[in-house]
Amino acid sequence: MKKNILLLLLLFLNYEVFCQTHFHRDTTINVSENGITFKNAWASGLNSTQFNEIDLDLDGKKDLIVFDKSGNKILPYLNKNGEFVFAPDFRQSFPDLHDWVILADYNCDGKNDIYTYSTGGVAIYENTSSSSLSFSLVTNLVLSDYGGPNPINIYISAVDIPAVSDVDYDGDLDILTFKITGGFIEFHKNMAMETIGSCDTVLFELSESCWGNFYEGLNNYTLNCQNCQCPPIINHPNAKQKHAGSTLLAIDIDNDYDKDIVLGDISFSNLNLLINGGDSTSANMISVDSMFPQNNSNTIPASMDIFPAAYYLDLTDDGIKDLIVTSNSENNSENFTSCWLFNNSGSNSNIDLNFYQNNFLQNDMIDLGSGSYPTFFDHNNDGLLDIVVGNYGYHQSGGNPSSSLALFENTGTLNEPKFNLINRDWQNISSINLNINLNIPALNLCPTFGDLDGDLDEDMILGDANGKLHFFENTGSNPSNFILSEVEYKNIDVGYFASPQIVDLNRDGLLDIIIGEQSGTINYCENTGSLSNPIFDTIVEYFGGIDIESNIISSGFSTPKFYDNNGSFELYTGSFSGQTYVFDNIDNNLFGTFDSLTILNLKEGGKNMIAIKDINNDQKPDLLIGNYSGGLSFFSSDSSIVSHNSFSSINELNIYPNPTNRFLNIDNKASGELLIINSLGKTILRKEKSSQKITLDLKEIDSGLYLIKIEGHTTKLIVQ
């Protein structure tokens, strides 16, 4: 034991001060559930996904790009001997992409280029890779000859997915898209081969206004459309006033050298296969299969609650293209089992699709449905920080999502954390009717922890989508147990999407509450009461003069987290776009304007929220980011640091009485996270401390020799 004590003293005689913090992605921390380790735990979740293939590392093999329109997020995967491995570094090679993405080789050089949404049309980026992956903008709007005096941009809605394919089999890529009013498909023929005899140009004309000779109504089809008045559709009895959204996949399903269509629509849950009974130059849809891809050996058709989309690429690494079906809806559709893989057990010319799984890639990552709002909390008082994550919820067809808390227990060590997802509905929060107006559970739960009743354990506050807070008292110790104490705590209401943090911001020894909200501003609720009876009578709005992304969108979705960086607060906040903003100049300036320090452009998805703590005991902050796709990303810091000998600072940590048999006073100016560490190096108590005097009740701590550490200050403690 003496050897261990000496070692601890030597370790704490030197401490590190942060000068500048830089974060780098860390995917090495192990996460498991039910004894199975997530292969790509920190891949950040999937909701509304689009699948494409491309050679990322230029090794001659097709890798995978997953684009999640929920937050416009790119997830690259390397093909490692048939297993897809998350490779986020390749994100930096891609331009900013929005709404929809199709990878296809427009210039016939063997490298897939990018087609993507751009201002009511389509932009093209050329794959210019040589020694590494790179892209160059070809055009920000693809024009087509509509028969007028000048070409105009091909209209493609942000909610649609067009088909980019060699429809007429002449060697260049054409575009199929719905008319602006819907119902009919336009065929924009690529004239490159006809004009210059090469693919390497962008030259389109509107060849057909009613390609396939059919009309799509509200989950019904009119084939052989002689009476459809095609075009225009204004006199069609079933004409829509506005095009709501459709997805198109052009493939030759029956191997007869013409393009059939797999069509999804926002108005129905099934995919429809339209069989082309014409030819490559004159399409004519003759039948509709609303149970696609059901066949004789497969009794499961594709089914999304709303707005299905289909993609055709090799996902099993056997050289044969498979079908994957997802939802093109950002909201109100599957968000946990939303990647349906149908394995092609036939061939590319003789397609035989069979259902394989409904959570492709999702089962290999942390995915909590929609929304992931993390915070650190030691739920079992073992000195190791666990992770509690709130969410917007898991989709429920025909009903509200089910919001809950997930508990990731830290089963590692103080220096090497690892996590086990032990409960997706921790404390059974999903069954508690926190929405008292409707007498139903609340949505969009954001947790935070702190001792608000002065009993030396941390209580819980949940923010919700209605802008309310709910107080849960901690009545346990090992593990913690929470009971609902006050619905709509202190009548605090910030409008919508309350994102709280409990923190002693003014360093007066009393815990305050900071709350983000949908508008993008931040609210400060100062505690003017006492340790056991907090009072929050005043809410300071526009705190720090912050209005996140006010110039971009009307709803910034601020999610503030204050972090005490060596005695000075820094503010981190997520946003609607997924950017993480950092501010300082906070201490002694609580009613002024904070300084914008930097923007962490980490591209983890929209409506992000961060949690920040040192979870591996390296004296450097770690960053956990949740997002609206329901996943988590983890970042360690490689801060520029300066070492200081702290012999002089040991005496600045004034504790008394020492030895003590129960109560301990700590009377120094240091603030931040206070640790009590036993002779084995295990943290047995962890508590946030302000710059003021505090008193600890050590009745649960055994007699012995301990170390107390806070912000570089370290001293011995004897408990009798």
XYZ file of C-alpha atoms in Angstrom:
720
model
C 0.000 0.000 0.000
C 2.825 2.454 0.813
C 4.257 1.882 -2.655
C 0.901 2.738 -4.233
C 0.565 5.905 -2.171
C 4.053 7.054 -3.123
C 3.313 6.419 -6.768
C 0.138 8.466 -6.605
C 1.949 11.351 -4.956
C 4.621 11.341 -7.647
C 1.985 11.279 -10.367
C 0.156 14.265 -8.986
C 3.190 16.426 -8.212
C 3.110 17.479 -11.858
C 0.009 18.615 -13.651
C -0.818 19.884 -17.125
C -2.375 23.167 -18.125
C -4.288 23.448 -21.379
C -3.035 26.153 -23.711
C -4.832 25.196 -26.878
C -7.191 22.304 -27.458
C -7.262 20.283 -30.661
C -9.528 17.301 -31.055
C -8.955 14.222 -33.152
C -11.350 11.400 -33.891
C -10.893 8.314 -31.724
C -12.604 5.069 -32.775
C -10.551 2.787 -30.532
C -12.765 2.817 -27.427
C -14.672 -0.441 -27.183
C -18.487 -0.384 -26.979
C -20.669 -3.486 -26.705
C -24.264 -4.539 -26.168
C -25.467 -7.961 -25.019
C -21.934 -9.294 -25.230
C -21.442 -8.220 -28.867
C -18.915 -5.510 -29.693
C -19.979 -2.846 -32.165
C -17.619 -3.027 -35.164
C -18.029 0.654 -35.986
C -19.413 1.968 -32.698
C -18.658 5.646 -33.236
C -19.931 5.917 -36.834
C -22.566 8.479 -35.719
C -25.869 6.788 -36.591
C -28.061 6.452 -39.679
C -31.561 7.726 -40.423
C -32.376 8.802 -43.982
C -29.631 7.216 -46.021
C -28.493 6.974 -49.621
C -26.007 4.331 -50.778
C -23.332 4.657 -53.452
C -20.049 2.985 -54.323
C -16.666 4.504 -55.137
C -12.991 3.594 -54.842
C -11.938 5.680 -51.833
C -8.355 4.519 -51.355
C -7.660 3.932 -55.079
C -6.849 0.247 -54.575
C -9.093 -0.882 -57.428
C -11.925 -2.099 -55.168
C -15.297 -0.409 -54.792
C -15.816 1.050 -51.357
C -19.004 2.474 -49.900
C -20.324 5.996 -49.416
C -23.405 6.410 -47.258
C -25.027 9.838 -47.369
C -27.479 10.658 -44.590
C -29.719 13.567 -45.608
C -30.572 13.964 -41.936
C -27.808 16.479 -41.325
C -26.246 16.099 -44.804
C -23.635 13.730 -43.392
C -21.161 11.572 -45.323
C -20.123 8.179 -43.963
C -17.278 6.575 -45.936
C -16.582 2.842 -45.579
C -13.561 0.968 -46.881
C -14.070 -2.501 -48.301
C -11.714 -4.686 -46.266
C -12.012 -8.214 -47.670
C -15.775 -7.925 -47.902
C -16.218 -6.160 -44.564
C -17.078 -2.464 -44.552
C -14.918 -0.505 -42.098
C -15.803 3.058 -41.157
C -13.176 5.431 -42.587
C -14.240 8.983 -41.656
C -10.991 10.640 -42.776
C -12.211 10.411 -46.374
C -14.984 12.892 -45.567
C -12.528 15.701 -46.062
C -12.122 14.794 -49.720
C -15.776 15.433 -50.535
C -17.399 18.818 -51.220
C -20.375 19.970 -49.167
C -23.327 17.869 -50.308
C -27.018 18.420 -49.703
C -30.288 16.521 -49.892
C -29.364 13.823 -52.399
C -26.183 12.308 -53.822
C -25.607 9.918 -56.734
C -22.159 8.605 -57.652
C -21.807 7.669 -61.313
C -19.133 7.950 -63.989
C -20.259 10.871 -66.183
C -17.082 11.105 -68.323
C -16.404 7.375 -68.807
C -12.945 7.414 -67.200
C -13.717 4.529 -64.845
C -14.058 6.744 -61.752
C -17.403 7.575 -60.187
C -18.225 11.270 -60.146
C -20.737 13.142 -57.993
C -24.259 14.209 -58.978
C -25.908 16.170 -56.179
C -28.700 18.647 -55.447
C -28.099 22.293 -56.282
C -30.715 25.072 -56.123
C -33.625 23.189 -57.649
C -31.392 21.223 -59.992
C -28.267 19.138 -60.127
C -24.551 19.883 -59.807
C -21.749 17.624 -61.045
C -18.299 17.168 -59.501
C -15.648 15.312 -61.481
C -13.577 12.660 -59.745
C -10.068 14.007 -60.358
C -8.280 11.468 -58.151
C -4.735 10.469 -59.033
C -2.643 9.736 -55.953
C -5.518 10.504 -53.558
C -9.270 11.067 -53.696
C -10.290 14.487 -55.014
C -13.164 16.214 -56.820
C -13.558 19.312 -58.966
C -16.773 21.189 -59.776
C -17.893 20.704 -63.392
C -21.119 22.686 -63.190
C -23.299 23.947 -60.357
C -26.428 23.559 -62.510
C -26.939 21.060 -65.312
C -28.829 22.681 -68.185
C -31.095 21.016 -70.720
C -32.628 22.105 -74.011
C -36.375 22.349 -73.381
C -37.056 23.537 -76.922
C -36.892 27.218 -76.054
C -34.364 29.853 -77.125
C -31.947 28.924 -74.306
C -31.256 25.841 -72.204
C -32.526 25.946 -68.622
C -31.632 23.919 -65.564
C -33.072 20.442 -65.189
C -35.530 20.737 -62.335
C -34.981 18.207 -59.581
C -36.623 18.709 -56.214
C -34.619 18.556 -52.996
C -36.977 15.825 -51.770
C -36.674 13.712 -54.929
C -33.993 11.290 -55.996
C -33.588 11.193 -59.789
C -32.268 8.294 -61.839
C -28.854 8.797 -63.430
C -28.354 5.978 -65.922
C -27.611 5.214 -69.558
C -31.295 4.952 -70.376
C -30.901 4.653 -74.154
C -27.759 2.484 -74.046
C -25.670 4.849 -76.157
C -22.705 5.042 -73.765
C -23.404 8.224 -71.793
C -25.455 8.928 -68.655
C -28.964 10.331 -69.018
C -31.263 11.747 -66.318
C -34.817 10.736 -65.426
C -36.725 13.052 -63.130
C -40.304 13.950 -62.353
C -41.822 17.088 -63.813
C -42.066 19.999 -61.434
C -45.781 19.289 -61.059
C -45.259 15.547 -60.639
C -47.043 12.649 -62.248
C -44.901 12.330 -65.386
C -41.223 11.492 -65.816
C -39.016 13.660 -67.985
C -36.251 11.995 -69.978
C -33.259 14.294 -70.334
C -31.120 12.666 -72.961
C -27.370 13.130 -72.783
C -26.306 14.303 -76.252
C -22.563 13.960 -75.658
C -22.070 10.818 -77.740
C -24.289 12.109 -80.535
C -22.580 15.513 -80.626
C -18.869 14.921 -79.987
C -18.620 11.128 -79.823
C -17.336 11.227 -76.260
C -18.789 11.172 -72.736
C -16.574 13.979 -71.507
C -19.081 16.812 -71.656
C -22.416 17.878 -70.144
C -24.967 18.333 -72.912
C -28.659 17.493 -72.382
C -31.968 17.933 -74.130
C -35.513 17.119 -73.018
C -36.209 14.087 -75.183
C -39.544 12.988 -73.661
C -41.981 14.683 -71.290
C -43.846 11.483 -70.564
C -41.147 8.844 -70.538
C -42.527 5.346 -70.102
C -45.989 6.440 -71.202
C -47.468 6.346 -67.680
C -48.814 8.642 -65.021
C -48.164 8.332 -61.275
C -51.106 9.348 -59.136
C -51.581 9.118 -55.391
C -50.411 5.528 -54.947
C -51.908 4.502 -58.257
C -50.698 4.346 -61.829
C -52.195 4.908 -65.241
C -50.363 2.826 -67.847
C -50.532 3.117 -71.635
C -51.249 6.743 -71.095
C -53.001 7.782 -74.333
C -55.657 9.593 -72.339
C -53.312 11.231 -69.822
C -52.835 14.381 -71.872
C -49.110 13.911 -71.570
C -47.906 16.612 -71.379
C -49.386 18.825 -69.993
C -51.120 17.322 -66.974
C -53.222 20.296 -65.978
C -56.385 18.660 -67.320
C -55.678 15.236 -65.915
C -58.431 14.399 -63.391
C -55.925 13.059 -60.839
C -53.302 15.751 -61.356
C -51.442 16.893 -58.252
C -51.196 20.580 -57.540
C -47.685 20.122 -56.186
C -45.042 17.455 -56.558
C -44.506 15.991 -53.074
C -41.549 13.672 -53.577
C -40.517 10.524 -55.434
C -37.435 8.319 -55.768
C -36.320 6.648 -58.998
C -33.996 3.731 -59.684
C -33.486 2.704 -63.320
C -32.302 -0.907 -63.728
C -32.924 -3.701 -66.205
C -34.692 -6.063 -63.838
C -35.836 -8.561 -66.511
C -32.669 -8.529 -68.621
C -34.342 -7.395 -71.865
C -32.031 -4.477 -72.664
C -34.243 -1.646 -71.485
C -34.631 0.236 -68.222
C -37.354 -0.693 -65.795
C -38.142 1.628 -62.882
C -38.176 0.998 -59.136
C -40.259 3.879 -57.808
C -40.820 5.116 -54.270
C -43.120 7.931 -53.261
C -43.756 9.991 -50.158
C -47.423 8.993 -50.283
C -46.884 5.240 -49.834
C -44.750 2.786 -47.896
C -44.031 0.204 -50.580
C -41.760 0.148 -53.590
C -43.313 -0.193 -57.026
C -41.562 -1.970 -59.878
C -42.681 -0.722 -63.290
C -41.807 -3.141 -66.087
C -40.778 -1.637 -69.397
C -42.470 -3.458 -72.261
C -40.936 -1.147 -74.852
C -37.274 -0.876 -75.695
C -34.214 1.284 -75.016
C -35.401 4.055 -77.337
C -39.127 3.969 -76.672
C -40.104 3.093 -73.114
C -43.592 1.851 -72.299
C -44.517 0.655 -68.842
C -46.906 -2.296 -69.031
C -47.205 -3.538 -65.438
C -46.746 -2.484 -61.816
C -45.522 -4.778 -59.028
C -46.434 -3.155 -55.712
C -44.850 -5.988 -53.690
C -41.331 -5.588 -55.060
C -38.865 -7.202 -54.437
C -40.987 -10.161 -53.341
C -40.431 -13.270 -55.467
C -40.971 -17.006 -55.235
C -38.237 -17.558 -52.702
C -38.799 -14.402 -50.709
C -42.057 -13.525 -49.023
C -40.982 -10.128 -47.655
C -41.558 -7.068 -49.817
C -39.766 -3.841 -49.014
C -41.760 -1.703 -46.606
C -40.968 1.669 -45.100
C -43.511 3.572 -43.082
C -43.077 6.483 -45.443
C -41.116 7.362 -48.572
C -39.004 4.342 -49.566
C -35.953 4.607 -51.814
C -33.962 1.844 -53.524
C -30.266 1.568 -54.449
C -28.558 -1.114 -56.529
C -24.911 -1.961 -55.741
C -22.734 -4.810 -54.509
C -22.949 -4.877 -50.713
C -21.922 -8.499 -50.160
C -18.603 -8.339 -52.064
C -19.440 -11.173 -54.436
C -19.371 -9.136 -57.647
C -23.178 -9.238 -57.874
C -25.283 -6.148 -57.241
C -27.730 -6.227 -54.345
C -30.696 -4.059 -53.446
C -30.844 -1.859 -50.380
C -34.020 -0.015 -49.403
C -34.061 3.005 -47.099
C -36.367 5.854 -46.168
C -35.975 9.170 -47.935
C -37.889 10.913 -45.166
C -35.956 12.841 -42.538
C -38.764 12.535 -40.016
C -41.615 10.202 -39.112
C -40.104 7.065 -40.578
C -37.904 4.191 -39.540
C -34.804 5.438 -37.754
C -33.347 2.319 -36.165
C -34.156 -0.385 -38.714
C -34.072 1.730 -41.831
C -31.523 -0.036 -44.057
C -33.135 -3.109 -45.598
C -30.663 -5.284 -47.482
C -31.917 -7.711 -50.122
C -29.137 -10.060 -51.173
C -28.999 -10.973 -54.860
C -28.564 -14.737 -54.852
C -28.807 -14.818 -58.645
C -26.601 -12.775 -60.957
C -26.431 -9.315 -62.477
C -28.352 -10.587 -65.481
C -30.694 -12.924 -63.589
C -31.718 -11.030 -60.448
C -33.016 -12.998 -57.461
C -33.479 -10.719 -54.433
C -33.915 -12.167 -50.954
C -34.373 -10.314 -47.698
C -31.229 -10.452 -45.553
C -31.528 -7.828 -42.772
C -33.301 -4.566 -41.954
C -30.431 -2.843 -40.124
C -27.482 -3.037 -42.510
C -24.541 -1.104 -40.946
C -26.835 0.134 -38.164
C -26.299 -3.050 -36.158
C -22.557 -2.317 -36.154
C -22.813 1.151 -34.602
C -24.423 3.030 -31.748
C -27.817 4.024 -33.111
C -30.498 5.290 -30.743
C -33.151 6.156 -33.326
C -33.477 9.894 -33.895
C -31.499 12.264 -31.726
C -28.670 11.478 -29.350
C -28.000 13.892 -26.496
C -25.103 12.615 -24.361
C -23.724 13.531 -20.981
C -21.242 11.929 -18.604
C -22.416 10.617 -15.242
C -21.013 8.058 -12.794
C -24.212 6.090 -12.267
C -22.769 3.455 -9.892
C -20.242 5.601 -8.008
C -17.260 3.471 -9.015
C -15.133 6.454 -10.006
C -15.552 5.767 -13.730
C -17.585 8.075 -15.928
C -20.513 6.376 -17.640
C -22.517 7.820 -20.530
C -26.217 8.671 -20.413
C -27.820 9.538 -23.755
C -31.273 10.971 -24.303
C -32.986 10.857 -27.684
C -35.926 12.101 -29.693
C -37.044 8.530 -29.927
C -37.487 5.308 -31.787
C -40.011 5.445 -34.581
C -43.428 3.963 -33.946
C -45.628 3.505 -36.983
C -48.852 5.451 -36.605
C -47.834 7.006 -33.292
C -45.389 9.257 -31.510
C -41.756 8.255 -31.213
C -40.712 6.760 -27.905
C -38.127 8.976 -26.194
C -35.877 7.367 -23.619
C -32.478 7.393 -21.919
C -29.725 4.938 -22.796
C -27.095 3.960 -20.232
C -23.575 3.049 -21.329
C -21.761 1.706 -18.283
C -18.002 2.180 -18.150
C -16.581 -1.289 -17.557
C -12.987 -0.312 -18.247
C -10.451 1.434 -16.048
C -9.667 5.007 -15.097
C -7.122 5.211 -17.922
C -8.723 2.871 -20.460
C -12.505 3.280 -20.593
C -14.796 0.901 -22.401
C -18.554 0.913 -22.451
C -21.403 -1.548 -22.336
C -24.863 -0.447 -23.455
C -26.801 -2.048 -20.615
C -30.179 -0.328 -20.954
C -31.896 1.502 -23.842
C -34.677 2.713 -21.527
C -32.787 3.493 -18.355
C -34.998 4.414 -15.398
C -38.039 3.583 -17.610
C -38.346 7.223 -18.584
C -40.273 6.378 -21.776
C -43.290 5.314 -19.699
C -43.512 8.499 -17.583
C -46.044 11.094 -18.732
C -43.921 14.233 -18.519
C -46.101 16.057 -21.053
C -48.812 16.983 -18.576
C -50.945 18.861 -21.114
C -51.459 15.741 -23.221
C -50.755 13.223 -20.434
C -48.185 11.412 -22.566
C -44.417 10.921 -22.361
C -42.283 13.850 -23.433
C -40.166 13.917 -26.568
C -36.542 14.874 -27.161
C -35.109 14.159 -23.723
C -31.837 15.933 -22.853
C -30.284 14.866 -19.516
C -27.982 16.715 -17.138
C -26.841 15.867 -13.592
C -25.978 17.826 -10.456
C -26.699 17.972 -6.727
C -29.666 20.322 -6.573
C -30.992 19.285 -3.161
C -27.757 19.405 -1.170
C -27.681 15.723 -0.180
C -24.270 15.050 -1.794
C -25.536 12.974 -4.679
C -26.286 14.095 -8.195
C -29.879 14.556 -9.253
C -31.151 14.606 -12.821
C -32.907 17.227 -14.917
C -34.429 16.385 -18.305
C -35.151 18.982 -20.955
C -37.824 18.194 -23.532
C -39.186 19.274 -26.925
C -41.766 21.584 -25.320
C -39.044 23.685 -23.708
C -39.759 22.358 -20.197
C -37.482 20.880 -17.509
C -38.275 17.924 -15.232
C -36.530 17.193 -11.928
C -35.663 13.653 -10.811
C -34.276 13.188 -7.303
C -31.447 10.701 -6.814
C -32.480 8.336 -4.032
C -29.783 5.710 -4.571
C -26.040 5.485 -4.214
C -24.751 2.355 -5.937
C -26.314 2.367 -8.407
C -28.113 5.690 -8.621
C -31.897 5.587 -8.612
C -34.102 8.441 -9.737
C -37.679 9.263 -8.868
C -39.727 11.996 -10.497
C -39.882 14.863 -8.011
C -41.213 17.788 -10.046
C -42.756 17.916 -13.512
C -42.085 21.206 -15.295
C -39.419 22.126 -12.776
C -39.735 25.645 -11.311
C -42.095 26.490 -14.207
C -39.066 27.108 -16.421
C -40.049 27.323 -20.097
C -37.647 28.282 -22.917
C -40.047 27.660 -25.792
C -38.990 24.524 -27.627
C -36.250 21.901 -27.388
C -34.739 22.666 -24.004
C -31.128 21.518 -23.706
C -30.021 22.040 -20.083
C -26.732 21.879 -18.208
C -26.300 22.082 -14.431
C -23.141 24.059 -13.647
C -21.950 26.634 -11.100
C -21.307 29.272 -13.686
C -20.855 32.270 -11.398
C -18.692 30.268 -8.967
C -20.730 31.141 -5.880
C -21.007 27.559 -4.651
C -24.564 27.161 -5.960
C -25.463 25.205 -9.065
C -27.062 27.206 -11.845
C -28.887 25.974 -14.955
C -27.940 26.815 -18.532
C -30.511 25.996 -21.232
C -30.247 25.934 -25.009
C -33.319 26.055 -27.217
C -34.642 25.759 -30.753
C -34.264 29.463 -31.533
C -30.488 29.198 -31.145
C -30.168 31.443 -28.102
C -28.971 30.445 -24.621
C -30.709 30.997 -21.284
C -29.030 31.497 -17.896
C -30.945 30.592 -14.742
C -28.940 31.799 -11.753
C -29.456 29.976 -8.459
C -30.281 32.642 -5.869
C -31.351 30.147 -3.222
C -29.262 27.688 -1.250
C -27.553 24.316 -1.656
C -30.670 22.439 -0.540
C -33.313 24.868 -1.803
C -32.359 26.349 -5.173
C -34.309 29.314 -6.509
C -34.413 30.174 -10.218
C -36.573 33.287 -10.380
C -34.896 34.955 -13.321
C -34.026 33.690 -16.798
C -31.437 35.713 -18.691
C -32.177 35.279 -22.401
C -29.669 35.847 -25.198
C -27.021 34.920 -22.666
C -23.547 35.902 -23.824
C -25.096 37.636 -26.829
C -25.240 34.261 -28.572
C -27.723 33.407 -31.304
C -26.458 30.270 -33.038
C -26.677 30.363 -36.849
C -29.113 33.297 -36.785
C -27.923 34.325 -40.223
C -28.390 30.861 -41.712
C -31.698 29.524 -40.480
C -34.401 30.601 -38.120
C -33.850 27.685 -35.763
C -30.310 27.268 -34.510
C -30.900 24.504 -31.936
C -28.292 25.599 -29.399
C -27.044 22.843 -27.060
C -24.633 24.585 -24.655
C -22.000 22.892 -22.511
C -19.689 24.943 -20.318
C -16.298 23.411 -19.627
C -13.905 24.607 -16.932
C -10.546 24.658 -18.693
C -7.980 25.181 -15.936
C -10.039 27.731 -14.071
C -11.563 29.468 -17.090
C -14.889 28.557 -18.600
C -15.240 27.758 -22.279
C -18.596 27.308 -23.950
C -19.221 24.571 -26.520
C -22.536 24.431 -28.317
C -23.965 22.356 -31.116
C -26.315 23.662 -33.779
C -28.880 22.763 -36.402
C -26.229 22.460 -39.121
C -23.984 20.212 -37.036
C -21.224 22.758 -36.489
C -19.815 22.988 -32.967
C -19.173 26.567 -31.845
C -16.697 27.476 -29.088
C -16.746 30.714 -27.048
C -14.626 32.183 -24.260
C -14.305 35.474 -22.312
C -16.972 34.152 -19.959
C -15.615 34.527 -16.414
C -16.257 38.025 -14.990
C -18.310 38.734 -18.107
C -21.520 36.815 -17.485
C -23.706 39.672 -18.589
C -21.540 40.753 -21.483
C -20.903 39.294 -24.926
C -18.790 36.161 -25.134
C -15.984 35.933 -27.675
C -16.284 33.487 -30.548
C -13.192 31.312 -30.255
C -13.507 28.827 -33.120
C -15.821 26.520 -35.065
C -15.186 22.779 -34.852
C -16.167 21.621 -38.327
C -16.430 17.933 -37.442
C -19.369 17.084 -39.776
C -21.080 14.610 -37.433
C -24.638 15.421 -38.437
C -27.272 18.037 -37.689
C -28.794 19.061 -34.350
C -25.665 17.944 -32.573
C -24.951 18.024 -28.860
C -21.625 17.594 -27.126
C -20.440 16.264 -23.799
C -16.948 17.142 -22.651
C -14.888 15.547 -19.851
C -11.544 13.918 -19.305
C -12.672 10.286 -19.340
C -9.286 8.583 -19.671
C -7.424 10.452 -16.914
C -4.818 12.005 -19.231
C -5.569 15.554 -18.037
C -6.964 16.446 -21.442
C -10.628 16.935 -22.365
C -12.471 14.371 -24.451
C -15.410 15.213 -26.664
C -18.525 13.135 -27.248
C -20.882 14.304 -30.003
C -24.443 13.159 -30.579
C -26.599 14.121 -33.552
C -30.089 13.802 -34.982
C -29.224 10.509 -36.698
C -29.085 8.921 -33.250
C -25.403 8.038 -33.177
C -22.310 9.088 -31.249
C -18.823 10.187 -32.252
C -15.845 10.328 -29.927
C -12.868 12.691 -30.046
C -9.755 12.797 -27.894
C -7.711 15.945 -27.553
C -4.059 16.430 -28.368
C -3.855 19.762 -26.638
C -0.754 21.835 -26.647
C 0.252 21.634 -22.987
C 2.728 23.147 -20.558
C 3.908 21.270 -17.470
C 4.287 22.995 -14.136
C 5.751 21.781 -10.906
C 2.929 21.982 -8.436
C 4.769 21.731 -5.086
C 3.835 25.329 -4.407
C 0.203 24.704 -5.220
C -0.221 21.747 -2.861
C -0.486 24.018 0.132
C -3.070 26.156 -1.688
C -5.551 23.318 -1.308
C -6.816 24.111 2.168
C -8.761 21.173 3.643
C -9.855 20.795 7.270
C -10.141 19.009 9.561
C -7.463 16.583 8.405
C -7.647 13.863 9.675
C -11.442 13.802 9.663
C -13.991 11.274 10.834
C -16.801 12.504 8.585
C -17.113 16.123 7.387
C -14.430 17.784 5.293
C -14.173 21.477 4.416
C -12.381 22.512 1.230
C -11.582 26.224 1.276
C -9.552 27.324 -1.746
C -10.051 29.206 -4.971
C -9.573 26.204 -7.259
C -12.622 25.153 -9.237
C -13.541 22.352 -11.540
C -13.810 18.594 -11.079
C -12.772 17.426 -7.593
C -11.526 13.846 -7.218
C -10.949 11.736 -4.117
C -8.640 8.826 -5.001
C -7.832 5.820 -2.854
C -4.454 4.121 -2.391
C -5.111 1.807 -5.326
C -5.523 4.727 -7.698
C -9.315 4.375 -7.953
C -11.460 7.499 -7.995
C -14.110 6.968 -5.316
C -15.732 10.397 -5.412
C -16.106 12.852 -8.243
C -17.779 16.239 -7.798
C -17.922 19.609 -9.557
C -16.592 22.407 -7.323
C -16.858 26.160 -7.658
C -14.282 28.630 -6.390
C -16.032 28.841 -3.033
C -15.793 26.773 0.117
C -17.628 23.457 0.114
C -18.295 20.812 2.756
C -18.264 17.093 1.938
C -19.944 14.348 3.943
C -17.555 11.368 3.888
C -19.715 8.948 5.861
C -19.672 6.447 2.969
C -15.865 6.496 2.701
C -13.847 3.924 4.618
C -10.994 4.858 6.926
C -7.638 5.218 5.219
C -5.265 7.444 3.289
C -6.551 9.259 0.172
C -5.514 11.923 -2.312
C -7.667 14.912 -3.189
C -7.111 16.507 -6.580
C -8.667 19.508 -8.273
C -7.255 21.473 -11.225
C -3.626 20.605 -10.504
C -3.893 20.976 -6.728
C -3.197 17.760 -4.863
C -2.985 16.905 -1.167
C -3.291 13.964 1.213
C -6.417 13.204 3.222
C -6.714 10.911 6.206
C -10.142 9.523 7.060
C -10.384 7.997 10.563
